[in-house]
Structure formats: structure tokens, C-alpha cells
Short mmCIF file of C-alpha atoms and ligand atoms in Angstrom, two decimals:
data_model
loop_
_atom_site.label_atom_id
_atom_site.label_comp_id
_atom_site.label_asym_id
_atom_site.label_seq_id
_atom_site.Cartn_x
_atom_site.Cartn_y
_atom_site.Cartn_z
CA MET K 1 8.24 12.31 -12.94
CA TYR K 2 4.74 13.07 -11.79
CA LYS K 3 1.68 14.89 -13.10
CA CYS K 4 -0.53 17.47 -11.45
CA GLY K 5 -4.04 18.01 -12.71
CA SER K 6 -7.76 17.71 -12.34
CA TYR K 7 -9.17 14.31 -13.32
CA PRO K 8 -12.74 12.93 -13.45
CA VAL K 9 -13.97 10.21 -11.10
CA THR K 10 -15.50 7.42 -13.22
CA ASP K 11 -17.16 5.56 -10.35
CA LYS K 12 -17.25 5.50 -6.58
CA THR K 13 -18.68 2.87 -4.22
CA ALA K 14 -18.78 2.15 -0.50
CA ILE K 15 -17.06 -1.22 0.00
CA SER K 16 -17.28 -1.51 3.78
CA GLY K 17 -18.27 0.67 6.76
CA GLY K 18 -16.57 4.04 6.15
CA ILE K 19 -14.34 2.65 3.37
CA PHE K 20 -14.75 3.73 -0.25
CA SER K 21 -13.34 2.74 -3.64
CA ALA K 22 -13.06 5.14 -6.58
CA ASN K 23 -11.69 4.95 -10.10
CA ILE K 24 -10.22 8.06 -11.65
CA LEU K 25 -9.67 8.66 -15.37
CA CYS K 26 -6.08 9.91 -15.65
CA PRO K 27 -4.37 8.20 -18.62
CA ASP K 28 -1.08 10.11 -18.19
CA ILE K 29 -0.81 9.05 -14.52
CA ALA K 30 -1.99 5.47 -15.20
CA ALA K 31 0.69 5.14 -17.89
CA MET K 32 3.48 5.97 -15.38
CA ALA K 33 2.14 4.58 -12.09
CA LYS K 34 3.80 1.65 -10.32
CA PRO K 35 2.32 -0.45 -7.50
CA GLY K 36 3.31 1.05 -4.14
CA GLN K 37 3.22 4.65 -5.35
CA PHE K 38 0.60 7.08 -4.11
CA ALA K 39 -1.58 9.99 -5.21
CA HIS K 40 -1.51 13.24 -3.23
CA ILE K 41 -5.06 14.58 -3.32
CA LYS K 42 -6.03 18.23 -2.93
CA LEU K 43 -9.47 18.76 -1.47
CA GLU K 44 -11.39 22.00 -1.54
CA GLY K 45 -11.00 23.91 1.74
CA PHE K 46 -7.80 22.05 2.79
CA THR K 47 -4.30 23.47 2.41
CA LEU K 48 -2.48 20.14 2.70
CA ARG K 49 -3.02 17.31 0.25
CA ARG K 50 -3.94 13.81 1.54
CA PRO K 51 -1.76 10.85 0.47
CA ILE K 52 -3.72 7.80 -0.76
CA SER K 53 -2.08 4.70 -2.28
CA ILE K 54 -2.68 3.58 -5.81
CA CYS K 55 -4.67 0.35 -5.36
CA GLY K 56 -5.17 -0.50 -9.03
CA ILE K 57 -3.70 0.56 -12.36
CA ASP K 58 -5.62 0.01 -15.60
CA ARG K 59 -3.41 1.22 -18.46
CA VAL K 60 -5.92 0.08 -21.14
CA ASN K 61 -8.73 2.27 -19.79
CA GLY K 62 -6.36 4.94 -18.42
CA THR K 63 -7.64 4.73 -14.83
CA ILE K 64 -6.22 4.33 -11.35
CA ARG K 65 -8.17 3.02 -8.37
CA ILE K 66 -8.00 4.35 -4.83
CA VAL K 67 -9.49 2.77 -1.70
CA PHE K 68 -9.68 4.95 1.39
CA GLU K 69 -11.09 4.98 4.90
CA VAL K 70 -12.69 8.03 6.46
CA ARG K 71 -10.30 9.02 9.26
CA GLY K 72 -10.76 12.77 9.65
CA ALA K 73 -12.10 15.85 7.91
CA GLY K 74 -10.05 15.40 4.70
CA THR K 75 -11.02 11.81 3.98
CA ALA K 76 -14.63 12.63 5.01
CA LYS K 77 -14.64 15.33 2.32
CA LEU K 78 -13.12 12.86 -0.16
CA SER K 79 -15.93 10.38 0.61
CA HIS K 80 -18.46 12.89 -0.74
CA ILE K 81 -17.05 12.86 -4.28
CA ASN K 82 -19.36 11.47 -6.94
CA THR K 83 -18.99 10.00 -10.41
CA GLY K 84 -18.21 12.86 -12.80
CA ASP K 85 -16.61 15.10 -10.14
CA ASN K 86 -13.01 16.12 -10.70
CA LEU K 87 -10.18 15.32 -8.28
CA ASP K 88 -7.00 17.38 -8.07
CA LEU K 89 -4.14 14.85 -8.10
CA LEU K 90 -0.38 15.06 -7.78
CA ALA K 91 0.74 11.57 -8.87
CA PRO K 92 2.29 9.10 -9.12
CA LEU K 93 4.56 9.91 -6.15
CA GLY K 94 7.19 7.98 -4.21
CA ASN K 95 9.13 4.81 -4.86
CA GLY K 96 6.94 1.77 -5.42
CA PHE K 97 7.63 -1.93 -4.81
CA THR K 98 10.52 -3.38 -6.83
CA LEU K 99 8.49 -6.46 -7.89
CA PRO K 100 11.35 -8.69 -9.09
CA GLU K 101 10.63 -11.76 -11.18
CA LEU K 102 10.47 -14.91 -9.03
CA ALA K 103 11.51 -18.44 -9.89
CA GLU K 104 8.59 -20.50 -11.22
CA ASN K 105 8.27 -22.49 -7.99
CA GLU K 106 8.45 -19.44 -5.68
CA ARG K 107 5.62 -17.41 -4.20
CA ALA K 108 5.30 -13.76 -3.24
CA ILE K 109 3.52 -13.17 0.06
CA PHE K 110 1.53 -9.98 0.65
CA VAL K 111 0.85 -9.14 4.30
CA GLY K 112 -1.70 -6.38 4.82
CA GLY K 113 -3.29 -4.92 7.93
CA GLY K 114 -6.55 -2.95 7.67
CA ILE K 115 -6.31 0.08 5.42
CA GLY K 116 -2.72 -1.01 4.59
CA VAL K 117 -4.19 -3.62 2.23
CA PRO K 118 -4.98 -1.40 -0.84
CA PRO K 119 -1.42 -0.80 -2.21
CA LEU K 120 -0.72 -4.55 -2.02
CA LEU K 121 -3.50 -5.39 -4.49
CA ALA K 122 -1.81 -3.56 -7.39
CA ALA K 123 1.46 -5.32 -6.54
CA ALA K 124 -0.13 -8.79 -6.18
CA ALA K 125 -1.74 -8.31 -9.63
CA VAL K 126 1.79 -8.52 -11.09
CA TYR K 127 2.31 -12.01 -9.57
CA ARG K 128 -1.26 -13.34 -10.03
CA GLU K 129 -1.28 -17.11 -9.22
CA GLN K 130 2.19 -16.81 -7.61
CA ALA K 131 0.74 -14.43 -4.99
CA THR K 132 -0.47 -15.32 -1.51
CA ALA K 133 -2.25 -12.62 0.49
CA ILE K 134 -2.50 -12.66 4.28
CA LEU K 135 -5.03 -9.99 5.16
CA GLY K 136 -5.77 -8.91 8.73
CA PHE K 137 -8.78 -6.93 9.94
CA ARG K 138 -10.41 -6.08 13.24
CA SER K 139 -13.64 -7.96 12.43
CA TYR K 140 -15.67 -9.34 9.49
CA ASP K 141 -17.37 -5.98 8.78
CA LYS K 142 -13.95 -4.37 8.17
CA ILE K 143 -12.81 -6.88 5.54
CA ILE K 144 -11.89 -5.25 2.22
CA LEU K 145 -10.50 -6.45 -1.12
CA ALA K 146 -10.25 -10.18 -0.23
CA ASN K 147 -12.33 -11.06 -3.31
CA ASP K 148 -10.26 -8.70 -5.47
CA PHE K 149 -7.14 -10.66 -4.50
CA ARG K 150 -8.96 -13.92 -5.32
CA SER K 151 -10.08 -12.60 -8.70
CA ILE K 152 -6.48 -11.92 -9.78
CA GLY K 153 -5.62 -15.54 -8.93
CA ALA K 154 -4.03 -15.03 -5.50
CA GLU K 155 -4.41 -17.46 -2.61
CA VAL K 156 -6.02 -15.59 0.31
CA PHE K 157 -5.81 -16.10 4.08
CA THR K 158 -8.00 -13.83 6.17
CA CYS K 159 -7.32 -13.12 9.84
CA THR K 160 -9.56 -11.19 12.21
CA ASP K 161 -8.82 -9.94 15.71
CA ASP K 162 -12.15 -11.31 16.98
CA GLY K 163 -12.15 -14.53 14.93
CA SER K 164 -15.40 -13.57 13.17
CA VAL K 165 -13.90 -14.67 9.81
CA GLY K 166 -10.81 -16.73 9.03
CA MET K 167 -8.08 -17.30 11.54
CA LYS K 168 -8.46 -15.58 14.93
CA GLY K 169 -5.37 -13.55 15.62
CA GLN K 170 -2.51 -11.84 13.94
CA VAL K 171 -1.33 -12.04 10.34
CA THR K 172 2.18 -12.74 11.57
CA VAL K 173 1.18 -16.18 12.91
CA GLN K 174 -0.06 -17.16 9.44
CA LEU K 175 3.07 -15.63 7.86
CA LYS K 176 5.39 -17.73 10.04
CA ASP K 177 3.42 -20.85 9.17
CA LEU K 178 3.79 -20.22 5.40
CA LEU K 179 7.48 -19.33 5.68
CA GLN K 180 8.12 -22.59 7.52
CA LYS K 181 6.72 -24.46 4.50
CA GLY K 182 9.36 -22.75 2.29
CA GLY K 183 9.27 -21.62 -1.35
CA VAL K 184 8.71 -17.93 -0.55
CA GLY K 185 10.74 -15.61 -2.81
CA ARG K 186 9.72 -12.26 -1.37
CA VAL K 187 7.40 -10.67 1.17
CA PHE K 188 5.61 -7.34 0.74
CA ALA K 189 3.83 -5.70 3.67
CA CYS K 190 1.77 -2.64 4.50
CA GLY K 191 -0.09 -1.84 7.71
CA PRO K 192 0.50 -0.52 11.23
CA LEU K 193 4.16 0.03 12.19
CA ALA K 194 4.06 -2.63 14.93
CA MET K 195 2.87 -5.19 12.36
CA LEU K 196 5.62 -4.16 9.90
CA THR K 197 8.28 -4.45 12.60
CA THR K 198 7.15 -7.98 13.54
CA VAL K 199 6.83 -9.01 9.86
CA SER K 200 10.40 -7.76 9.24
CA GLN K 201 11.80 -9.65 12.26
CA ILE K 202 10.14 -12.88 11.13
CA THR K 203 11.14 -12.63 7.44
CA GLU K 204 14.74 -11.71 8.34
CA SER K 205 14.94 -14.80 10.55
CA PHE K 206 13.93 -16.86 7.50
CA GLY K 207 16.26 -14.88 5.19
CA VAL K 208 13.42 -13.86 2.85
CA PRO K 209 13.84 -10.41 1.20
CA THR K 210 11.11 -8.04 2.31
CA GLU K 211 9.66 -4.70 1.25
CA VAL K 212 7.42 -2.64 3.52
CA SER K 213 5.33 0.42 2.76
CA LEU K 214 5.42 3.00 5.57
CA GLU K 215 2.79 5.56 6.45
CA GLU K 216 3.78 8.92 7.93
CA ARG K 217 1.97 12.21 8.19
CA MET K 218 2.94 14.13 5.08
CA GLY K 219 3.20 17.69 3.90
CA CYS K 220 4.33 18.38 0.35
CA GLY K 221 4.63 14.76 -0.84
CA VAL K 222 7.64 15.51 -3.05
CA GLY K 223 10.52 15.60 -0.54
CA ALA K 224 10.75 19.35 0.04
CA CYS K 225 9.28 19.84 3.53
CA ALA K 226 10.59 16.79 5.50
CA VAL K 227 7.37 16.53 7.58
CA CYS K 228 7.39 12.77 6.90
CA ALA K 229 11.01 12.13 7.97
CA CYS K 230 11.66 8.77 9.66
CA LYS K 231 14.79 6.86 10.72
CA ALA K 232 16.19 4.57 8.01
CA ASN K 233 19.50 3.37 6.62
CA LYS K 234 21.29 4.08 3.36
CA ASP K 235 24.68 2.72 2.30
CA GLY K 236 25.13 1.36 5.84
CA LYS K 237 24.58 4.76 7.49
CA ALA K 238 21.61 5.97 9.51
CA PHE K 239 19.72 8.83 7.87
CA MET K 240 16.39 10.60 8.17
CA ALA K 241 14.43 9.32 5.19
CA ARG K 242 11.54 11.24 3.70
CA VAL K 243 8.77 8.68 3.44
CA CYS K 244 7.24 10.54 0.47
CA LYS K 245 10.38 10.58 -1.68
CA ASP K 246 12.76 7.91 -0.34
CA GLY K 247 9.73 5.64 0.28
CA PRO K 248 6.97 4.93 1.00
CA VAL K 249 8.40 1.50 0.14
CA PHE K 250 11.57 0.50 2.01
CA GLY K 251 13.60 -2.68 2.21
CA VAL K 252 14.55 -4.39 5.47
CA LYS K 253 18.12 -5.14 6.54
CA ASN K 254 19.45 -6.03 10.00
CA GLY K 255 16.25 -4.85 11.69
CA GLU K 256 16.27 -1.47 9.95
CA PHE K 257 14.28 0.02 7.09
CA VAL K 258 16.60 0.75 4.17
CA ALA K 259 16.14 3.04 1.19
CA LEU K 260 15.58 0.78 -1.80
CA ASP K 261 17.22 2.97 -4.46
CA LYS K 262 20.72 2.13 -3.23
CA GLU K 263 20.44 -0.94 -1.05
CA GLY K 264 17.96 -3.20 -2.77
CA VAL K 265 16.99 -6.24 -0.73
C1 LIG Z 1 2.04 6.89 1.50
C2 LIG Z 1 0.67 6.84 2.17
C3 LIG Z 1 -0.34 6.09 1.59
C4 LIG Z 1 -1.60 6.05 2.19
N1 LIG Z 1 -2.55 5.30 1.58
C5 LIG Z 1 -3.79 5.25 2.10
C6 LIG Z 1 -4.82 4.50 1.44
O1 LIG Z 1 -4.62 3.87 0.40
N2 LIG Z 1 -6.05 4.52 2.01
C7 LIG Z 1 -6.32 5.21 3.17
O2 LIG Z 1 -7.44 5.18 3.64
N3 LIG Z 1 -5.37 5.93 3.81
C8 LIG Z 1 -4.12 5.97 3.30
N4 LIG Z 1 -3.15 6.72 3.93
C9 LIG Z 1 -3.51 7.46 5.16
C10 LIG Z 1 -4.24 8.76 4.78
O3 LIG Z 1 -3.35 9.61 4.10
C11 LIG Z 1 -4.76 9.46 6.03
O4 LIG Z 1 -5.74 8.66 6.63
C12 LIG Z 1 -5.36 10.81 5.67
O5 LIG Z 1 -4.36 11.70 5.23
C13 LIG Z 1 -6.07 11.40 6.89
O6 LIG Z 1 -6.56 12.68 6.52
P1 LIG Z 1 -7.83 13.29 7.23
O7 LIG Z 1 -7.94 14.72 6.86
O8 LIG Z 1 -9.04 12.45 6.97
O9 LIG Z 1 -7.49 13.09 8.75
P2 LIG Z 1 -6.85 14.14 9.77
O10 LIG Z 1 -6.33 13.34 10.90
O11 LIG Z 1 -7.83 15.21 10.04
O12 LIG Z 1 -5.62 14.75 8.97
C14 LIG Z 1 -4.89 15.83 9.43
C15 LIG Z 1 -3.54 15.85 8.78
O13 LIG Z 1 -2.78 14.72 9.13
C16 LIG Z 1 -2.39 14.00 7.98
N5 LIG Z 1 -2.57 12.59 8.32
C17 LIG Z 1 -3.44 12.08 9.20
N6 LIG Z 1 -3.32 10.76 9.31
C18 LIG Z 1 -2.34 10.40 8.46
C19 LIG Z 1 -1.73 9.18 8.13
N7 LIG Z 1 -2.08 8.03 8.69
N8 LIG Z 1 -0.77 9.20 7.19
C20 LIG Z 1 -0.39 10.32 6.62
N9 LIG Z 1 -0.90 11.53 6.90
C21 LIG Z 1 -1.87 11.57 7.82
C22 LIG Z 1 -3.31 14.47 6.88
O14 LIG Z 1 -2.71 14.37 5.59
C23 LIG Z 1 -3.54 15.88 7.27
O15 LIG Z 1 -2.47 16.70 6.85
C24 LIG Z 1 -1.87 6.77 3.37
C25 LIG Z 1 -0.85 7.52 3.97
C26 LIG Z 1 0.41 7.54 3.38
C27 LIG Z 1 1.49 8.34 4.00
#
């Protein structure tokens, strides 16, 4: 089930160079939304909607939060919205993270790369002090949401490509280090495909169940047009998954992305 409607923006701020955060008052969507789902946003003058992950869900105030980076004309247009403007949303769409309960002594690790970090914040908020976030960015001026993860109680490791903040290098080095220490119940990841592939290889070698959120260019957002088709596995058979409807969150099994509805992880 999803809703389609016009909803007011309650606040919007720039949180880093070319990256913005906005809260939208949409109680019916906030009541249904799950971490890992996304909003498909219609912008004036554009035929196709733009998919943006749900970064925060506040059921008490009836709002969802989005965090987005200006990439092209659509997100540039979105960056010009102001408090009080209405946004045309189709949401919540897709399958979110499964977020199973962990044993008391287990941790959930969230591995995010760049603009892949936002959907992980809503998911980490479910685990609070049991969450560890490993967040990777190009440089210190691109860091987003690290303090938001801290404020929900998560332990945070920051990695930058140039070493300007935190560990110099890739998130996967830090991930391996934490997995070697043990006690990890599940890993959740979102970011560039190469990062997700390496994360999956590492977590499979440690036998830790993993969920990844994939990004593909999208058309309709509801599974009708198949623009976002990608190779995945379901019931042991290869199939072309629609990232919008079968994902964007997939499990990982034997080096392949698997549809979570049937396979679980
Ligand atoms: C499930 C999902 C969740 C996402 N969540 C976020 C988020 O939380 N924050 C964020 O900043 N970005 C997110 N993205 C990426 C975001 O949708 C694109 O950056 C955006 O659509 C680019 O539009 P544009 O008009 O600015 O760029 P253009 O390149 O001009 O877009 C042209 C067309 O390509 C599509 N497109 C371009 N890049 C992408 C892309 N990477 N993924 C999907 N479609 C693309 C656009 O929808 C549009 O139809 C997400 C993508 C997906 C699939």
C-alpha cells in the first residue's frame, strides 16, 4: 500500500555542500513507512519522478525526512523547495529492511557510502545502542549524518578517501576489523555497487546475514515499467528483479542479491 498526494515541507536545511535535508508533513505516509523504503517525488516540469530514500520516520509528528544530493536537473529543482511548499509524493514504495530482533549481546552494523547513508539512519534508529555505523565519504566536507547516528545512540566510525577525518581508506577495511571481533548479528549496507559487492563478499565469508539497498535508474517506481530491472535470485533461480518493487533492499546469498520476500537471509 502506498499513498499519492501533495504534502507540505515543514523545514529544509543545507547539511553539506550540495546536500539538503527536508522534513515533510505526511501523517498517512509516516504511519506506514518502514526504514529502507523510498518516496518517489514529482517535480514541476519533469515527467519522471525522482526516487529518494526515507531517512527518518516520526510517527508522533506525522513527518518523514529526506536527505538528498544535487546530482542533475531534478534534484537541483528539489533543492529549491522551501518550508511551506508542497511536494507531490508517491510513498512509501519498495521493500524496506527486515530489521529482525537481535540477541542482547549482538550488534547490527550499518555500512554507508556517500549519499547511500540516509536510508541507514532510519534503520539504525530501530537498534539504537546496538547499532554501529561505518560511514564512508570522499572528504571531510562531504560528511553527513554522523552526528545523527551518534544522537540515536549508535557507535560511529568515519572513513574518508583522503584521510581528512577518521580512518583513511575504505569502509570495508573497518567492517572486516569489526567482524573479526565477533558479536555481529546482521549487516545493512547502502552505497555504490562496488562497495556493496565487497561488503557482501566479506560478510558472507564471516557467515553474517546481510541486507543491501540497491540504486537503479527508475521509471514508474511501482513495478510496472521494468526500467530498474537488475539481475537477482529468487527461490534459487536467476530472475530480473525490479529494484523499485522487489527491492530496493535485497538479501545476499552465494554472491548474489536475493529477493527478500521469499528467501530471507
Ligand atoms: C531507491 C533509491 C533511493 C535513492 N535515495 C536517494 C537519497 O536518499 N538521496 C539522494 O540524494 N539520492 C537518492 N537516490 C538517487 C536519486 O534518485 C538520483 O540522484 C536522482 O534521481 C537524480 O535525478 P536528477 O534529475 O537530479 O539527475 P539526472 O541524472 O538528470 O536524472 C535523469 C534521470 O535519471 C534518473 N536517475 C539519475 N540518477 C539516478 C540514480 N542514481 N538512481 C536512480 N535514478 C537515477 C532520474 O530519476 C531521472 O529519471 C536514490 C535512488 C534510488 C533508486
